[in-house]
Short mmCIF file of C-alpha atoms and ligand atoms in Angstrom, two decimals:
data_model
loop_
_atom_site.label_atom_id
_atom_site.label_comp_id
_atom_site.label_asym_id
_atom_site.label_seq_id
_atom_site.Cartn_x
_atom_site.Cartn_y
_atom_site.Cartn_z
CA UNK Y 1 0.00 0.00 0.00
CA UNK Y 2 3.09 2.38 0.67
CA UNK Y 3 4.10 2.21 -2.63
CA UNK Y 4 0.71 3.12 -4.35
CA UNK Y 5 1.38 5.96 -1.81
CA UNK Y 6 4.21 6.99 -2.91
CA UNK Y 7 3.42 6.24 -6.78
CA UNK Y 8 0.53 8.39 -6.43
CA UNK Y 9 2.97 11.13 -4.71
CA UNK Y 10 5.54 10.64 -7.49
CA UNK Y 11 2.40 11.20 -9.80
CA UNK Y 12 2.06 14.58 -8.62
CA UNK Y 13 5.93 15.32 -8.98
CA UNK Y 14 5.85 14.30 -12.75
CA UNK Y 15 3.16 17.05 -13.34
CA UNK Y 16 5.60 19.41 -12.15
CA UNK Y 17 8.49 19.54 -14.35
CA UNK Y 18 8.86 20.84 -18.13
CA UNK Y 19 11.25 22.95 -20.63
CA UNK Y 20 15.27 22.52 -22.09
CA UNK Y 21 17.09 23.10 -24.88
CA UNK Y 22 20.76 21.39 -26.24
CA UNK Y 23 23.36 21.18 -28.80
CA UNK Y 24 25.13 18.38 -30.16
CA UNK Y 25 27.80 16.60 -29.01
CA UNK Y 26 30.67 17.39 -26.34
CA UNK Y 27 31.77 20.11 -28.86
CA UNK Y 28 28.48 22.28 -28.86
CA UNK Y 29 28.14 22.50 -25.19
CA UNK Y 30 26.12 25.72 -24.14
CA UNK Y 31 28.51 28.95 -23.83
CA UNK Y 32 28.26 30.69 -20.37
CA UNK Y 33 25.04 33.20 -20.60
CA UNK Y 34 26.71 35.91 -19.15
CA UNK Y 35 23.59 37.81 -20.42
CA UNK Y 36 21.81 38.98 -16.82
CA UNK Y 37 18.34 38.04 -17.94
CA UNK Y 38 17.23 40.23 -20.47
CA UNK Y 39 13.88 38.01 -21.30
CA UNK Y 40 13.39 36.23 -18.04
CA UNK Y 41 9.85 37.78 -17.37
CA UNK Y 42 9.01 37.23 -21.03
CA UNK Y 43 10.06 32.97 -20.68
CA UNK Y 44 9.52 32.39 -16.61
CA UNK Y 45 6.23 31.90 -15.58
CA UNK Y 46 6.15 34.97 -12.71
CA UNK Y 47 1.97 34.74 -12.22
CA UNK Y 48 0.91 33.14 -9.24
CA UNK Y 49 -1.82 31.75 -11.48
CA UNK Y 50 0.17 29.99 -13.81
CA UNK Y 51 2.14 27.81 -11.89
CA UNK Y 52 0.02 25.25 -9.22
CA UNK Y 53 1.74 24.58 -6.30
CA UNK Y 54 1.72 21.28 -5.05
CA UNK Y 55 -1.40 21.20 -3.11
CA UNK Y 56 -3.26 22.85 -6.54
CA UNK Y 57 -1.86 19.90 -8.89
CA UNK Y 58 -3.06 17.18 -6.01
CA UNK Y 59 0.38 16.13 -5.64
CA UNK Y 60 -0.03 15.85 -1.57
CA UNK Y 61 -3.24 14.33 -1.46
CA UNK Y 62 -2.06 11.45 -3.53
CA UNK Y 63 -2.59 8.43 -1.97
CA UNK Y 64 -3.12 4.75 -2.62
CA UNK Y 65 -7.01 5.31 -1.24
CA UNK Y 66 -7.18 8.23 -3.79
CA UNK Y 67 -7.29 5.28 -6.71
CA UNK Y 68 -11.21 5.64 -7.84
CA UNK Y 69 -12.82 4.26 -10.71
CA UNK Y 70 -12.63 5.66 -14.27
CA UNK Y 71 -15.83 4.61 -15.98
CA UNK Y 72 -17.17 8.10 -15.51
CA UNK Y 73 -14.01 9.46 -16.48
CA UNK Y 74 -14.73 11.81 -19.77
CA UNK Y 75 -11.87 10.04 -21.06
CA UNK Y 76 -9.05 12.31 -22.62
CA UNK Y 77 -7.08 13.20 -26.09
CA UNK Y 78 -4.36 10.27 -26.77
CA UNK Y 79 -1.46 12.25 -27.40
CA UNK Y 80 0.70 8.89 -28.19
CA UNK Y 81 -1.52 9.60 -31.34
CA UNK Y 82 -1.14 13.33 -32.34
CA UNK Y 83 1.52 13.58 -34.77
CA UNK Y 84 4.41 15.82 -33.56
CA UNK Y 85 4.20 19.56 -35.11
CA UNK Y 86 7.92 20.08 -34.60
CA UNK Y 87 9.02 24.10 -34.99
CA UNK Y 88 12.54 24.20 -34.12
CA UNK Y 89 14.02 22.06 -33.08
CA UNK Y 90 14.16 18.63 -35.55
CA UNK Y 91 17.36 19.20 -36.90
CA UNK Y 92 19.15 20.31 -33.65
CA UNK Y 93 18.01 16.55 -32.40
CA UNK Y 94 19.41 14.79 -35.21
CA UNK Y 95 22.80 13.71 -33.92
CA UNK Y 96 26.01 12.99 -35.92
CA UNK Y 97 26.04 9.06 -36.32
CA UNK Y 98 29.37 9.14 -35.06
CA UNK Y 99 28.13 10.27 -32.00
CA UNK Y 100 25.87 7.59 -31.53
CA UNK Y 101 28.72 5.12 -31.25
CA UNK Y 102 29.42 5.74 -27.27
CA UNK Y 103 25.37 4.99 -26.91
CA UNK Y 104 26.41 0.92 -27.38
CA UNK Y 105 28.90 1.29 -23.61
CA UNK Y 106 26.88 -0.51 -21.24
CA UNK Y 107 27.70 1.93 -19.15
CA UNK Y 108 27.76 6.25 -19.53
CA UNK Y 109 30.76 8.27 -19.97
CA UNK Y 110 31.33 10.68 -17.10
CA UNK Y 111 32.67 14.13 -16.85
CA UNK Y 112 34.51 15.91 -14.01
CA UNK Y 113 32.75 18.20 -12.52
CA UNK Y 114 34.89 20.76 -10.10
CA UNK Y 115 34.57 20.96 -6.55
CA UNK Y 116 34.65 24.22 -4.43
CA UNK Y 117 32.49 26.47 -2.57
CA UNK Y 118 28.85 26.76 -4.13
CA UNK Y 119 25.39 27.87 -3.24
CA UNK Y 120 22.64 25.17 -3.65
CA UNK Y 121 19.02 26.37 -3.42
CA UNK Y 122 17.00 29.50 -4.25
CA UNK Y 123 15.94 32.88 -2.47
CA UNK Y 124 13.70 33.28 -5.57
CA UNK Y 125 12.00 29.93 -5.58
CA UNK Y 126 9.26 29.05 -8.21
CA UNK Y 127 7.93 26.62 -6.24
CA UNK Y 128 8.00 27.94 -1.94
CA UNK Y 129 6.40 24.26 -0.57
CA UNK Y 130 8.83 22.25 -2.45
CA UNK Y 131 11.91 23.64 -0.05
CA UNK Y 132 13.77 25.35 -2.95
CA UNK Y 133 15.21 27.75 -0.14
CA UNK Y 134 16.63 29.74 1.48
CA UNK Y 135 19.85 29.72 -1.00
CA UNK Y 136 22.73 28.30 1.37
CA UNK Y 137 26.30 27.86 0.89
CA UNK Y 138 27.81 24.50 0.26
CA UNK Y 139 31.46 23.16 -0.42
CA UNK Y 140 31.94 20.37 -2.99
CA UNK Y 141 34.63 17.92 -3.38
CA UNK Y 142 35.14 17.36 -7.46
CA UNK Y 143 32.96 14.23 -8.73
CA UNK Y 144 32.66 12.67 -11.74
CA UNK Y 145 28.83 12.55 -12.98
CA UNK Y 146 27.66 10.38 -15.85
CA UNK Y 147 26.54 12.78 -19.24
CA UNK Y 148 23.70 11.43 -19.40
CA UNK Y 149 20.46 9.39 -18.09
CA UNK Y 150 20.86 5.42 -17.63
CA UNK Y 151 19.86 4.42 -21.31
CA UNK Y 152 17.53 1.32 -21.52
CA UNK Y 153 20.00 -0.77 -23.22
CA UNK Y 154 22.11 0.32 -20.30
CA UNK Y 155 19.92 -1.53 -18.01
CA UNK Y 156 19.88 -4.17 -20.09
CA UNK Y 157 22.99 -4.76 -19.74
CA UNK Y 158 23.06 -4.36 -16.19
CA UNK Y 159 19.80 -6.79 -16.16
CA UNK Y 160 21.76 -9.39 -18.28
CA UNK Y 161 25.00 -9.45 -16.57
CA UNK Y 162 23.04 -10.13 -13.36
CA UNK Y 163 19.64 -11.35 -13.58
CA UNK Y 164 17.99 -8.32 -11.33
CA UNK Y 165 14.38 -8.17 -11.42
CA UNK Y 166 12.86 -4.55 -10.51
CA UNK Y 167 10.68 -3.73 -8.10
CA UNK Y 168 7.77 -2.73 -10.50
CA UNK Y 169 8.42 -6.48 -12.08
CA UNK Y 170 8.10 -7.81 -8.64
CA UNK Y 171 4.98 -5.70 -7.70
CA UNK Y 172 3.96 -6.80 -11.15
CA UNK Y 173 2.68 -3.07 -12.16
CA UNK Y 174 3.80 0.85 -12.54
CA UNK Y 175 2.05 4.38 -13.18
CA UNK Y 176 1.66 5.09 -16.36
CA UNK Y 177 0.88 8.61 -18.18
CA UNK Y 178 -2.58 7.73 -20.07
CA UNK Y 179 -1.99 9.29 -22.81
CA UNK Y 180 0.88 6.99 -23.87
CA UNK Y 181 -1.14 3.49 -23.69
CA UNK Y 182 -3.07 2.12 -26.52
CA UNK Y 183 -6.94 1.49 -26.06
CA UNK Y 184 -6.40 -2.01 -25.64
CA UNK Y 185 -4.94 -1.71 -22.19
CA UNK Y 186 -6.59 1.23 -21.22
CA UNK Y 187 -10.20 -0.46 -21.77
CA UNK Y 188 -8.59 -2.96 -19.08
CA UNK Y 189 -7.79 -0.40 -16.17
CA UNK Y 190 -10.57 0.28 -13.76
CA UNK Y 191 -9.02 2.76 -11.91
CA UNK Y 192 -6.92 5.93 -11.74
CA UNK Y 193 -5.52 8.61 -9.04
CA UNK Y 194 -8.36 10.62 -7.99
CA UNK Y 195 -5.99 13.74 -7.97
CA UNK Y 196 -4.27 13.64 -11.15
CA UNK Y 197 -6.41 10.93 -13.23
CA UNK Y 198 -4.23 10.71 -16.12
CA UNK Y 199 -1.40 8.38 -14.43
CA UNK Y 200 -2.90 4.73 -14.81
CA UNK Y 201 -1.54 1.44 -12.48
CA UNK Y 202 -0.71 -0.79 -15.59
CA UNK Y 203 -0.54 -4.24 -14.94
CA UNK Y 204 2.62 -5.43 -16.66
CA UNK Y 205 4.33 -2.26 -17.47
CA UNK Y 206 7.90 -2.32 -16.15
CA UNK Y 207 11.42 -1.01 -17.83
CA UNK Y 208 10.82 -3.26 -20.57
CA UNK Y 209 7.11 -2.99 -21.15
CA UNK Y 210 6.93 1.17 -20.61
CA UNK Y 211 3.35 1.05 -21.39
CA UNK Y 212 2.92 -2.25 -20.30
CA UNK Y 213 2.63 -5.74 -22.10
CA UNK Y 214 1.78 -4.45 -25.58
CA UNK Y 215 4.75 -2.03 -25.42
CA UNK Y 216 9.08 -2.48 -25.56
CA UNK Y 217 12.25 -1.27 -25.61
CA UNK Y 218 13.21 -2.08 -29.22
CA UNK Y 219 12.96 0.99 -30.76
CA UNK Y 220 14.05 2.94 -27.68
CA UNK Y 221 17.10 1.10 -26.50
CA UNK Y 222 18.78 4.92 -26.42
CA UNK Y 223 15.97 6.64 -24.33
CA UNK Y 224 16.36 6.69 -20.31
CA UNK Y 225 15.23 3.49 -18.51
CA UNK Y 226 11.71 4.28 -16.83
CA UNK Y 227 10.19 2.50 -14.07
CA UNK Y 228 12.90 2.06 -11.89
CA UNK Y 229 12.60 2.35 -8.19
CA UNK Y 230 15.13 3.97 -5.88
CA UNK Y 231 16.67 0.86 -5.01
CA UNK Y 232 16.64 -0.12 -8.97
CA UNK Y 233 18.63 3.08 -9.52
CA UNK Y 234 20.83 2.27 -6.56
CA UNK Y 235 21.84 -1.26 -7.72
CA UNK Y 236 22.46 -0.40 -11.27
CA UNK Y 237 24.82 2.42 -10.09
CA UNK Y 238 26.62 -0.49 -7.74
CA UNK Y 239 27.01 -3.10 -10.28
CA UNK Y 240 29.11 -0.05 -11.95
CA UNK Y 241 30.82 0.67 -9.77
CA UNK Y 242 29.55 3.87 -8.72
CA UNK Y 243 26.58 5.62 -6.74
CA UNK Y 244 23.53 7.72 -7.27
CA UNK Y 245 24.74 11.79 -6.87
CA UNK Y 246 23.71 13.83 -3.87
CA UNK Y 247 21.16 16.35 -4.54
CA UNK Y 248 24.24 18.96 -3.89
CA UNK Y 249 26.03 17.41 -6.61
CA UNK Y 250 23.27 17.62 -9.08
CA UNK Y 251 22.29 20.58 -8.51
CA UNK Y 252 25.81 21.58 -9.03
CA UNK Y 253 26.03 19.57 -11.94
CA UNK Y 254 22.96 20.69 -13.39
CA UNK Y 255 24.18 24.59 -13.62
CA UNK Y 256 26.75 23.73 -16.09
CA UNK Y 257 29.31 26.67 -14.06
CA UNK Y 258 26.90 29.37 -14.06
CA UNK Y 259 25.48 31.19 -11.56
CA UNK Y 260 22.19 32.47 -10.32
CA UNK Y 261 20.25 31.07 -13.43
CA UNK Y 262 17.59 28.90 -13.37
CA UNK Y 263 17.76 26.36 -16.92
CA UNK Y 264 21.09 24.51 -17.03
CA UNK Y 265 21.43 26.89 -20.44
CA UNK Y 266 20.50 30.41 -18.73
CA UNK Y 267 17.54 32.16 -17.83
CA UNK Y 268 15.70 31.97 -21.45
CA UNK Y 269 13.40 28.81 -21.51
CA UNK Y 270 14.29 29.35 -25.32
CA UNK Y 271 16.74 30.96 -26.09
CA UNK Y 272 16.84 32.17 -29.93
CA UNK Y 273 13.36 30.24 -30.47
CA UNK Y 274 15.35 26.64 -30.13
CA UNK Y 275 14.15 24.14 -27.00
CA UNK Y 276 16.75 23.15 -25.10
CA UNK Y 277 15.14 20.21 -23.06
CA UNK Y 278 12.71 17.64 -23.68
CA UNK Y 279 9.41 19.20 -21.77
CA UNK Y 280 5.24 19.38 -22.95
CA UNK Y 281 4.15 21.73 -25.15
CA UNK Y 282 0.40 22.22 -25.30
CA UNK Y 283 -2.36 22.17 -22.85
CA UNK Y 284 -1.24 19.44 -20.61
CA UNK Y 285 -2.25 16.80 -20.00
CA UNK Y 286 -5.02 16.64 -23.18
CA UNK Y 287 -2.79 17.67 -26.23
CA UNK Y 288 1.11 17.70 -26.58
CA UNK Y 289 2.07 19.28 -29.91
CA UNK Y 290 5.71 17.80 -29.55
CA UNK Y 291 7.06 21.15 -30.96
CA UNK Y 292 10.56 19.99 -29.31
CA UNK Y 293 10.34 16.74 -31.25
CA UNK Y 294 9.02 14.54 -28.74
CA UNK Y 295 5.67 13.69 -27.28
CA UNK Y 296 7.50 10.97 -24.78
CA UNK Y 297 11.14 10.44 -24.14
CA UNK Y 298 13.97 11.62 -26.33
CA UNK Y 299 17.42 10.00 -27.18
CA UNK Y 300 19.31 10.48 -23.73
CA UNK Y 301 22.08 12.92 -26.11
CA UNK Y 302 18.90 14.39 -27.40
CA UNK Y 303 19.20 18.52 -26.89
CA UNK Y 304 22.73 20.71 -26.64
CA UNK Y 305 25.07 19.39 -23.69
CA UNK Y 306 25.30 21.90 -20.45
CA UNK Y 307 28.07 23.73 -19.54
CA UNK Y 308 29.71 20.54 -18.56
CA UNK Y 309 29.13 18.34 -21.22
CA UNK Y 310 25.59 16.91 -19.70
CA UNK Y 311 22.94 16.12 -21.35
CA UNK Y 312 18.53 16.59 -20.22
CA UNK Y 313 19.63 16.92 -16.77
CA UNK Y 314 15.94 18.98 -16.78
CA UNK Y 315 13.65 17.43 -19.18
CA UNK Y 316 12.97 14.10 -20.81
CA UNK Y 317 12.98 11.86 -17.22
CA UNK Y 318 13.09 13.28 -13.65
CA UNK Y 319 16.33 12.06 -11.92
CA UNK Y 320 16.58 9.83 -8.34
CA UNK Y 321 19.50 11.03 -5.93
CA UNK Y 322 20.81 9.75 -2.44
CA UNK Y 323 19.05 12.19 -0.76
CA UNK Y 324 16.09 12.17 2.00
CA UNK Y 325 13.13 14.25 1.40
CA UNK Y 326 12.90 17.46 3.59
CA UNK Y 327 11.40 20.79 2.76
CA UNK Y 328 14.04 22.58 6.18
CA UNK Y 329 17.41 23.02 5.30
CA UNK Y 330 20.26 25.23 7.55
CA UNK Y 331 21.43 28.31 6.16
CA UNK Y 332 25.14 27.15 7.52
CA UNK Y 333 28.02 26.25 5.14
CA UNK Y 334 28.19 22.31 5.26
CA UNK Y 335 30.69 20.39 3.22
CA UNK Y 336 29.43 17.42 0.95
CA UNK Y 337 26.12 17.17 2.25
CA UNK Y 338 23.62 14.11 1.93
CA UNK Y 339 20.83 15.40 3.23
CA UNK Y 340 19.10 14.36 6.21
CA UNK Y 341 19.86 10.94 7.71
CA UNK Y 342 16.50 9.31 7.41
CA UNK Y 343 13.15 9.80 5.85
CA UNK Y 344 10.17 8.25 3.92
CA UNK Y 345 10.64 9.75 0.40
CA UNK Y 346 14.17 10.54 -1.71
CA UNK Y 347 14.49 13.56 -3.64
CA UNK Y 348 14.53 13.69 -7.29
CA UNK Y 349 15.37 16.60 -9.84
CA UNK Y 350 14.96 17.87 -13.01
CA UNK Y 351 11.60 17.61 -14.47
CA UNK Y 352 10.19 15.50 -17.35
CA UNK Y 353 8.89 15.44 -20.52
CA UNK Y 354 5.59 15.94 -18.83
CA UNK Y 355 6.42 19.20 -17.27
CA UNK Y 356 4.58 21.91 -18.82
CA UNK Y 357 4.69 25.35 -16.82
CA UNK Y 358 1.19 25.57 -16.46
CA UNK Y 359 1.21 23.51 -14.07
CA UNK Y 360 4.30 21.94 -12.93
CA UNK Y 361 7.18 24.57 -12.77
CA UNK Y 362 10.11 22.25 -12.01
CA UNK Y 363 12.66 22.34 -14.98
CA UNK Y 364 14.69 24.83 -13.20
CA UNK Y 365 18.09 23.14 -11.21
CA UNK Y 366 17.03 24.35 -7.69
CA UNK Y 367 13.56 22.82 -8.38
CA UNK Y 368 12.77 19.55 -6.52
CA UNK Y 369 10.33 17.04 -6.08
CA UNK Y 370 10.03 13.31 -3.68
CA UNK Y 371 8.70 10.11 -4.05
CA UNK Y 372 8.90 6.98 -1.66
CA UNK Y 373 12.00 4.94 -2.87
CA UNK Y 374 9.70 2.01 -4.15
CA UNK Y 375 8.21 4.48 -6.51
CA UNK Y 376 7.94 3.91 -10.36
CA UNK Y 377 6.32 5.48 -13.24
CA UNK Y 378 6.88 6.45 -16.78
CA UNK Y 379 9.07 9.67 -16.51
CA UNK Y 380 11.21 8.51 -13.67
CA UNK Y 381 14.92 7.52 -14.32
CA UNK Y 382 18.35 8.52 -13.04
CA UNK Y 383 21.95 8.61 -13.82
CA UNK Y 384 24.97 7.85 -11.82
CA UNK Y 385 27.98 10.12 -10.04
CA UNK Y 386 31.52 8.62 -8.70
CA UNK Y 387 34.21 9.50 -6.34
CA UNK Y 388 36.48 8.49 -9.13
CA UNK Y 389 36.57 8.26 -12.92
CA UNK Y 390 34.96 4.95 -14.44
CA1 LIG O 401 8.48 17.12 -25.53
CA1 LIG O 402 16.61 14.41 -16.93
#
């Protein structure tokens, strides 16, 4: 029952996140925007009215008990189906073929990313409830972090070398968004989150099934793994060799060395009319024009690199860390921190490719979101950090 709970509170999360934009490859990383913000109030989202808070998207009343039946349900637009009117953006997600070599490593290639003394956190935050703030100071050791999300033939490999079954395989069902299943498993579900009705329990969906038994990976074997728990992410970072990154360290990550700005990229959500993440366009959650290219995931290289050479670290799948959930954090300097020592939900950052800012303003790096570690859904992945290089 905890982990409907926490499903149902992940649920909420995933309607929070949206918006990014990229280049391609290592050598088209974003410059430094040492532009101030001449467009921020013309790209962020500054009326109260326009972004729900957590309470307004039922995020916090989500709850196992909140599951009620669908048959009156008006039933709502399949955007699976809606073919993608792509402005900008098509040709900027078209990557070299030689760049699509490193995508066959069972494992990602990692970047360092420098140490020293930081702030994590905003005085500005989008989102007050979440705990984006108060903006504190923070000293990093350098890390390595992995350029992009766990691909799924990633966890493949990690699943063949070792014969690990998932916790959504072993609860033998995940969330997923509605508007990605066909009608043939939708006319089977009976039920739905009373808070946010379009995330669906799917029997049968898992990493391999993303939209359950009449779905797979084939086509997608360079899009992030979904459906993996907490303790999924955690063993797949194990087996190589390294560990899932502090929320410190991907929140460092995620600014790419710059300052103050809230899109790994800048402050422009689009800067020169190109999308630089993997986020909803359209009236969520009935229509998704795909005007960045993609109504569900994207290619984990998808979009320019950050400052640091990493890829949809907002956008395209939210991203587990170490962390503990709290919304209270000290205003003193700490070193390396992990967060609090115990807790019932881990953070995760980032956004989706459900995020639209209507409703779910969490693309921005000090945005933040939870979900009980047994969670699993169909925007939820993670990538990996390390001490050392591997
Ligand atoms: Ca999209
Ligand atoms: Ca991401």
């Amino acid at each position: 029952m905890s982990r409907w709970s926490t499903v149902v509170a992940f649920v909420l999360l995933a309607q929070c996140i949206t918006v990014l934009l990229c280049l391609e490859g290592p050598d088209a990383v974003v410059p430094p925007d040492t532009d101030p913000d001449p467009d921020l109030d013309l790209v962020v989202p500054r009326d109260p009215d326009s972004v729900v808070p957590p309470g307004g998207c039922g995020c916090q009343s989500l709850r196992r008990d909140s599951v009620v039946d669908t048959e009156e349900e008006g039933g709502m637009a399949d955007s699976s189906s809606v073919k993608p009117a792509v402005k900008y953006s098509q040709s900027m997600n078209e990557m070299p073929s030689d760049l699509r070599e490193d995508d066959q490593d069972t494992t990602s290639q990692m970047v360092l990313i420098p140490g020293g003394e930081l702030t994590m956190g905003t005085d500005d935050p989008g989102i007050p409830p979440d705990g984006e703030g108060p903006r504190r100071p923070v000293g990093l050791d350098p890390f390595y972090m992995d350029t992009q999300e766990v691909s799924n033939l990633q966890f493949r490999a990690f699943v063949d070398s070792t014969g690990y079954i998932t916790e959504a395989e072993q609860y033998g069902d995940s969330f997923v968004f509605e508007g990605l299943l066909s009608e043939s498993v939708k006319s089977q579900i009976t039920q739905a989150v009373a808070a946010a009705p379009w995330w669906l329990p799917v029997k049968g969906a898992n990493w391999k099934n993303p939209e359950g038994p009449d779905s797979e990976i084939t086509e997608r074997l360079d899009h992030p793994v979904l459906h993996v728990s907490w303790k999924d992410a955690e063993a797949y970072c194990s087996w190589a060799h390294k560990r899932l990154p502090t929320e410190a360290e991907w929140e460092h990550a995620c600014r790419g060395g710059l300052k103050d700005r809230l899109f790994p990229w800048g402050n422009k959500l689009k800067p020169k009319e190109q999308h630089y993440a993997n986020l909803w366009q359209g009236d969520f959650p009935k229509y998704n024009s795909g005007e960045d290219g993609y109504v569900q995931t994207s290619p984990v290289k998808s979009f320019p690199a950050n400052g640091y050479g990493l890829y949809n670290m907002v956008g395209n799948a939210w991203e587990w860390t170490s962390d503990w959930w709290t919304v209270y954090h000290s205003t003193d300097r700490q070193q390396n921190p992990t967060g609090p020592s115990s807790g019932t939900d881990r953070v995760k950052k980032g956004g989706s490719y459900m995020c639209h800012k209507s409703y779910c303003y969490r693309y921005r790096c000090a945005a933040r979101s939870q979900n009980t570690p047994d969670s699993s859904a169909s925007n939820l992945g993670f990538r990996c950090a390390s001490a050392e290089p591997r």
